[in-house]
Short mmCIF file of C-alpha atoms in Angstrom, two decimals:
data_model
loop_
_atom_site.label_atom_id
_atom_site.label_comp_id
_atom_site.label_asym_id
_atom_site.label_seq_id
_atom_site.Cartn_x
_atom_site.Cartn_y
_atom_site.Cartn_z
CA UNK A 1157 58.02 -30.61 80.64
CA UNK A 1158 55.49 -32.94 82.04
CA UNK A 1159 51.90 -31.62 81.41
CA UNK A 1160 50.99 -32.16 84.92
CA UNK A 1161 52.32 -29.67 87.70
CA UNK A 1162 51.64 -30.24 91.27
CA UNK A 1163 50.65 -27.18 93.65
CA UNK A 1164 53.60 -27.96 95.52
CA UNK A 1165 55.81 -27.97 92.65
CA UNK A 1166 54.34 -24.93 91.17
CA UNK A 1167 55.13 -23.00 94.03
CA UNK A 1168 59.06 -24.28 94.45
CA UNK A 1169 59.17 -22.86 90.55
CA UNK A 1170 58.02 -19.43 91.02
CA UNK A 1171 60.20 -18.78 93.78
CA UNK A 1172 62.97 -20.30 92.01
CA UNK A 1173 62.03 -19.30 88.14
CA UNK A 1174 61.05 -15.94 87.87
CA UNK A 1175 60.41 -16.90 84.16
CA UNK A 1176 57.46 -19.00 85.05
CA UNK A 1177 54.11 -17.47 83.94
CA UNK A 1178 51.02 -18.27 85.63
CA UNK A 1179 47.79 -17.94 83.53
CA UNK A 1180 44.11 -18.16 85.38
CA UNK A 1181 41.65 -19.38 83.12
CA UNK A 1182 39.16 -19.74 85.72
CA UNK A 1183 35.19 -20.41 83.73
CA UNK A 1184 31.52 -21.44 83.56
CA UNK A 1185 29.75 -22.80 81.27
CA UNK A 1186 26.88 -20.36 81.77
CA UNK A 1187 28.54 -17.70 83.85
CA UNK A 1188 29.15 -16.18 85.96
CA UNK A 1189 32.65 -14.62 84.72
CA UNK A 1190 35.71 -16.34 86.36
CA UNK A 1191 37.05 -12.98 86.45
CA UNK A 1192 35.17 -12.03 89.03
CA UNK A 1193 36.74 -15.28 91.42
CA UNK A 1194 40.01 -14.24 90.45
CA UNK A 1195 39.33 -10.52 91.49
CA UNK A 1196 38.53 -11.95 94.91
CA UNK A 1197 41.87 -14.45 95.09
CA UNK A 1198 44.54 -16.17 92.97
CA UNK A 1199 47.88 -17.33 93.35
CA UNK A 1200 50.33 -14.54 93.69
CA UNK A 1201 51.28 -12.89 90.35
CA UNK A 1202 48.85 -15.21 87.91
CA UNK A 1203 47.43 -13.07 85.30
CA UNK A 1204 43.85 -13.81 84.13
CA UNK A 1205 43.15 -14.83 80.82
CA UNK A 1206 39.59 -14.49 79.68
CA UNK A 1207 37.99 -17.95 77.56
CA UNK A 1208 35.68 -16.33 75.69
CA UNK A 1209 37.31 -12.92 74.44
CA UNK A 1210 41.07 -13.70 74.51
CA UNK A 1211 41.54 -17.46 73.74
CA UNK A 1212 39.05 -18.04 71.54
CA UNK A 1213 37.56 -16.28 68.26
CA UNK A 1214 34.10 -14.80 68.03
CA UNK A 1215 31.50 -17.39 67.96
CA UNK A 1216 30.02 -17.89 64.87
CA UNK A 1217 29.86 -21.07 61.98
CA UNK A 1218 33.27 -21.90 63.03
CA UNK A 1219 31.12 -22.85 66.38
CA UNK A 1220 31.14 -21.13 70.34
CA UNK A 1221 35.34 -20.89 70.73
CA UNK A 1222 37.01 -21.32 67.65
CA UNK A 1223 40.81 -20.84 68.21
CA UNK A 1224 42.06 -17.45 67.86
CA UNK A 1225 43.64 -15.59 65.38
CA UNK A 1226 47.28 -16.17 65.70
CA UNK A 1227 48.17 -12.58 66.15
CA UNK A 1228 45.56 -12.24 69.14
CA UNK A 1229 47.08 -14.91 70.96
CA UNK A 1230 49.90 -13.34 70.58
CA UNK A 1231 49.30 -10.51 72.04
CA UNK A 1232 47.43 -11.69 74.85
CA UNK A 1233 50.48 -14.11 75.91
CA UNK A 1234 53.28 -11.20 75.49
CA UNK A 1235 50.67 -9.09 77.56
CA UNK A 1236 50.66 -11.79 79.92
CA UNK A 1237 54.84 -11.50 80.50
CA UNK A 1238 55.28 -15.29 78.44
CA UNK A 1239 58.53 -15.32 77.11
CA UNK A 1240 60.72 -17.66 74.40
CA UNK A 1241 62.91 -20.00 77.16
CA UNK A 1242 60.24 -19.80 80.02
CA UNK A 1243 57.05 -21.67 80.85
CA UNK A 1244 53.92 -20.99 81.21
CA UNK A 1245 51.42 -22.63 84.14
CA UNK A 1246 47.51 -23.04 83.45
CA UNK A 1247 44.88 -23.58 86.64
CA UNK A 1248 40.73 -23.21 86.60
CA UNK A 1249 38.86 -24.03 89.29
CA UNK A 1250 39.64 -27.49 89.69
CA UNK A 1251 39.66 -30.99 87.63
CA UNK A 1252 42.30 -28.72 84.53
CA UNK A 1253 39.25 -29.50 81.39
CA UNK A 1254 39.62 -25.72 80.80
CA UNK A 1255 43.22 -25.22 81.74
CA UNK A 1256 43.97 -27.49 79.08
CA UNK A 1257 42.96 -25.05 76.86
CA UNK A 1258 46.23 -23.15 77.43
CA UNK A 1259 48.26 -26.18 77.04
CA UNK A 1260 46.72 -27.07 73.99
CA UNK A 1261 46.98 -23.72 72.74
CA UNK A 1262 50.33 -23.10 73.56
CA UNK A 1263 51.40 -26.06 72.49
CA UNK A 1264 49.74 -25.61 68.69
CA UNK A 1265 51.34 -22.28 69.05
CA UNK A 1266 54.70 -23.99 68.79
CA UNK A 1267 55.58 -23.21 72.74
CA UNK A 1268 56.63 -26.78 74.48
CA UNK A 1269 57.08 -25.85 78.13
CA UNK A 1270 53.59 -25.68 80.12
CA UNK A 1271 51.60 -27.51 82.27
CA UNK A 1272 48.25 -27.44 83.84
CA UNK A 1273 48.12 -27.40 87.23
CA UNK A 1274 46.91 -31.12 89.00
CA UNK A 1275 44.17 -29.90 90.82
CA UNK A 1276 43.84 -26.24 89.61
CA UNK A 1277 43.18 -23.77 92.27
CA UNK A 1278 41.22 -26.05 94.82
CA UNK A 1279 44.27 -28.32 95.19
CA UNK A 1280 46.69 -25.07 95.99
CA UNK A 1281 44.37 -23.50 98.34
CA UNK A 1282 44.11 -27.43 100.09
CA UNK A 1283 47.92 -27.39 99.76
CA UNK A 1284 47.50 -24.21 101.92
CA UNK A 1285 49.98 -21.98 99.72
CA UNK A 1286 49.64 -18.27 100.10
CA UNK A 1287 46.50 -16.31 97.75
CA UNK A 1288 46.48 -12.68 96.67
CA UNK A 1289 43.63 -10.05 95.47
CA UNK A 1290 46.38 -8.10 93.85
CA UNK A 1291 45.95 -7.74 90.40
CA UNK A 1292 49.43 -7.62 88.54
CA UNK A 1293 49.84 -4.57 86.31
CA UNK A 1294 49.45 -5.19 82.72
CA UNK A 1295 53.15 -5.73 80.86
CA UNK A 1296 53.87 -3.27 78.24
CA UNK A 1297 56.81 -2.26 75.77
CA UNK A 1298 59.90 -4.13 77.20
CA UNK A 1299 58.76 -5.64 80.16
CA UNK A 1300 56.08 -7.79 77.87
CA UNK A 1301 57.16 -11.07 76.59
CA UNK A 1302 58.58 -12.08 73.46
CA UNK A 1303 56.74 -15.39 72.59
CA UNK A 1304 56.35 -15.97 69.04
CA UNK A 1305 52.85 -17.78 68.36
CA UNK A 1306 53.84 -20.62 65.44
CA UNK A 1307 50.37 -21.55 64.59
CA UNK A 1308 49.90 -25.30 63.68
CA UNK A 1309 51.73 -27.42 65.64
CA UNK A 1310 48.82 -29.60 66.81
CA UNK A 1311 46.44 -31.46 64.90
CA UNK A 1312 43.18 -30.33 64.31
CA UNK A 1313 40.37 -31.74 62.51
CA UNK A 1314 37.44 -30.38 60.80
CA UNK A 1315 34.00 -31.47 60.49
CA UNK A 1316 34.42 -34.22 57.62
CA UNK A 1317 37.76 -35.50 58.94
CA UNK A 1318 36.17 -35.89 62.91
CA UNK A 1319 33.24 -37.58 60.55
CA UNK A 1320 35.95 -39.72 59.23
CA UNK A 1321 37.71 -40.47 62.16
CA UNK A 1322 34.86 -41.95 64.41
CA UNK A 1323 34.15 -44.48 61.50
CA UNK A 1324 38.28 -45.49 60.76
CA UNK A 1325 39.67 -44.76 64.08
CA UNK A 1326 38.26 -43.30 67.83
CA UNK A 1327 37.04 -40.15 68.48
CA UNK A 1328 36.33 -39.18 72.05
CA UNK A 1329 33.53 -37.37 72.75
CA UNK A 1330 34.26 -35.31 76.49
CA UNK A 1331 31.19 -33.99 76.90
CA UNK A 1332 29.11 -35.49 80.43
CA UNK A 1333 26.81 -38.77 79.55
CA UNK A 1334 23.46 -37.27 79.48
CA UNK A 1335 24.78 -34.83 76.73
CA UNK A 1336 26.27 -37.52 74.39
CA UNK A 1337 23.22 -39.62 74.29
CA UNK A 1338 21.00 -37.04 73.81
CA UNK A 1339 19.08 -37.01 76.75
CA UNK A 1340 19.70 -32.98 76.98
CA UNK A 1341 21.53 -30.39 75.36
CA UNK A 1342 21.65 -27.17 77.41
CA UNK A 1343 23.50 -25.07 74.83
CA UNK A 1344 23.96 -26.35 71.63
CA UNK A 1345 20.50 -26.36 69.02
CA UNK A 1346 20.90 -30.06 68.67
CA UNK A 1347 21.22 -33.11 70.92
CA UNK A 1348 23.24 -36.05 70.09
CA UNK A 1349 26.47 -37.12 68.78
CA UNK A 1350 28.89 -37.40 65.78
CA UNK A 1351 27.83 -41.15 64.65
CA UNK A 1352 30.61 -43.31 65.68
CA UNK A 1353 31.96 -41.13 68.10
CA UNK A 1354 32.60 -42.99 71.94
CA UNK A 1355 31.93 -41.11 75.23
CA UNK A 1356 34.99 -40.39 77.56
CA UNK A 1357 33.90 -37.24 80.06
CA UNK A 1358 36.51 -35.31 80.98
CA UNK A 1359 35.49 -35.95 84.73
CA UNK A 1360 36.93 -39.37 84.30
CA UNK A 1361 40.29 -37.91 84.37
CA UNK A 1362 40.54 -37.31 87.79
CA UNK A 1363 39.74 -38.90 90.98
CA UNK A 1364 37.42 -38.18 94.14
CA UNK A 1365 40.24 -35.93 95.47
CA UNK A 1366 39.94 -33.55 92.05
CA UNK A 1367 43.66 -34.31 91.19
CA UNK A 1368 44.62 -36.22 88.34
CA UNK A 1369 44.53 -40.15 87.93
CA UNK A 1370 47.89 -41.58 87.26
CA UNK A 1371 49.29 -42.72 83.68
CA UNK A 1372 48.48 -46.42 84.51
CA UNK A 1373 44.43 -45.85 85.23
CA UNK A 1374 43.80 -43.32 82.40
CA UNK A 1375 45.45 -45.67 80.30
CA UNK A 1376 43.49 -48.37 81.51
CA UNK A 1377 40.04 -45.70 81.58
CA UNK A 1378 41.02 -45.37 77.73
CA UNK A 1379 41.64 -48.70 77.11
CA UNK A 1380 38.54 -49.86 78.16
CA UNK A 1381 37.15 -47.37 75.78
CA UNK A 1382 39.12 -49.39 72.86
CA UNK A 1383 41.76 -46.38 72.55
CA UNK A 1384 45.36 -47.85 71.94
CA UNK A 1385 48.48 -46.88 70.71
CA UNK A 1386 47.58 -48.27 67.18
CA UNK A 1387 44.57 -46.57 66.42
CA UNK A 1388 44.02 -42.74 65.29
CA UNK A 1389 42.70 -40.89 68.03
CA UNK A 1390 41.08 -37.77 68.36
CA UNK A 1391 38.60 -35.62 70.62
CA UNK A 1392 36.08 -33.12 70.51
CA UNK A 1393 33.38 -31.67 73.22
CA UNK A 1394 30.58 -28.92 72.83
CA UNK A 1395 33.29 -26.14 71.38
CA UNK A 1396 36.87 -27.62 71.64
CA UNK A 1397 37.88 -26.54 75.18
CA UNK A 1398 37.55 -29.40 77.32
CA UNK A 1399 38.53 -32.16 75.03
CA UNK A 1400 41.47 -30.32 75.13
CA UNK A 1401 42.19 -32.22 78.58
CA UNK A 1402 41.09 -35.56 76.56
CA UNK A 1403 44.17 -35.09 74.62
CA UNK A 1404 46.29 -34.15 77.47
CA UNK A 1405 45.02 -37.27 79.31
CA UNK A 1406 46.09 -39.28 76.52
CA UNK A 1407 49.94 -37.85 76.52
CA UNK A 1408 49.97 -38.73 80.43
CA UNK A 1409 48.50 -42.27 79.72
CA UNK A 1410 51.34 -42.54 76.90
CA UNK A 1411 48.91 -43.69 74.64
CA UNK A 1412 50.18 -40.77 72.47
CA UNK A 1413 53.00 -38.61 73.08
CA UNK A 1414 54.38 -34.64 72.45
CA UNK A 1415 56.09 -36.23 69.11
CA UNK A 1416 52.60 -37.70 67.48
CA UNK A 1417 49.57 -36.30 69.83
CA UNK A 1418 45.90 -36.53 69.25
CA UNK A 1419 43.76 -34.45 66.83
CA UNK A 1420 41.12 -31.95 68.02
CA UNK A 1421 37.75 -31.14 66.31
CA UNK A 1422 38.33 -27.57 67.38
CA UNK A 1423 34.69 -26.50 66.13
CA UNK A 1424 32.89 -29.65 67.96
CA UNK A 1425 29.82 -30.18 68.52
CA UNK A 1426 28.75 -26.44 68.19
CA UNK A 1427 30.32 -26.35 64.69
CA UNK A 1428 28.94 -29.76 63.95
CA UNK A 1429 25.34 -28.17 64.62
CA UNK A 1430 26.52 -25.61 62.82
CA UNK A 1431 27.06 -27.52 59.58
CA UNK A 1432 23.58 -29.63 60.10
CA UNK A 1433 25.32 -32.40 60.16
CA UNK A 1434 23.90 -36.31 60.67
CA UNK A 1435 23.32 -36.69 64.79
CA UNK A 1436 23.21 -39.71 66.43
CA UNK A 1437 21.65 -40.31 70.06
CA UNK A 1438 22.02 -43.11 72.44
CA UNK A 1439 24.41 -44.94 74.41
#
């Protein structure tokens, strides 16, 4: 499955695949809740899936989002109706940095067949497809899924190895200009980088419309960056959601692929604080 959907193709799928699964993941850094947008409107039968409480661990040294205990996740994607043989569809509010969460998730969880959606939810509402306020009941028993979370099927790195890793290979740091250099630092206790690390915002994935570049520009956005196919990669952002979409965008440039995919500093820079660890500011 490509990690890309279209609104248009989204929509052909749940009218045709009933085993399609639709998560919201709609969230700000800062608040307010997404919840509260989905309340108002979604697409028909997505079920919302809260960032902070249900896809991530407490915060704490392992920084703001660690990943979740396997069993959680579990839980929270059978409660969801995902199922072994279906697929599962991510959307936030627009450019897919915290949609990717789900498809990096999923995808560490062993579970190949979702996509974010190109777009997210401003592209479908452009599209003009149909929104709801209904609020799909809550699966239970039987009618739950039956996905089985297989933790560790995607890379991850940990402080010393993302250390490692900006020195020996790249490491992408998605987080916007201003925060990489140092200039600010709105949530984290220090500002700054990991030393070596090179700054590709996830906003350079997509284009002026909100939707996606193609594989040829993001792989020559990352090229110019000095990412090829011969080099380690790996990404990391202010707690490991958004350079989640730095590794998608790397799979859709083909720099890497589902087979060998980059690694993820899941703690980031909020575990990197965390640890004290050496900072480095500047462009």
């Amino acid at each position: 499955m490509h990690p890309l959907i279209t609104p248009e193709a989204l929509a052909d799928a749940l009218s045709a695949r009933p085993a399609t699964v639709v998560l919201d993941v709609r969230w700000r850094l800062g608040g307010p809740p997404g919840r509260q947008d989905y309340e108002v409107s979604h697409i028909p039968g997505a079920v919302y899936v809260d960032l902070d409480t249900e896809l991530s661990a407490p915060p704490g040294a392992g920084g703001r989002h660690p990943l979740p205990e396997p069993e959680r996740l579990q839980e929270v994607l059978r409660r969801a109706g995902v199922r072994e043989g279906g697929r599962v569809v991510a959307y936030d509010t627009a450019d897919g940095s915290v949609a990717a969460r789900v498809w990096w998730l999923l995808r560490w969880a062993g579970y190949g067949e979702v996509a974010v959606l190109d777009g997210g939810f401003a592209a479908w509402e452009a599209a003009g497809l149909p929104v709801t306020a209904d609020v799909p009941v809550v699966l239970e028993g039987e009618a739950a899924g039956d996905v089985v979370v297989r933790p560790g099927q995607m890379p991850v790195l940990d402080a010393d190895e993302a250390a490692a890793l900006a020195q020996e290979g790249v490491l992408l740091d998605a987080r916007a200009a201003p925060r990489y250099r140092g200039d600010t630092e709105p949530v984290d206790p220090k500002a700054g980088h990991i030393p070596g690390a090179l700054n590709a915002p996830t906003t350079g994935h997509v284009g002026a419309d909100g939707r996606w570049l193609g594989a040829a520009e993001l792989a020559e956005r990352f090229a110019g960056l000095g990412v090829s196919g011969d080099a380690a990669v790996g990404a990391y952002c202010g707690s490991g959601v958004t350079a989640s979409s730095v590794v998608l965008a790397l799979e859709v440039a083909g720099i890497t692929s589902a087979e060998k995919p980059a690694a993820l500093y899941a703690g980031s820079w909020s575990n990197w604080c965390a640890l004290d660890r050496e900072v480095a500011t500047g462009g």
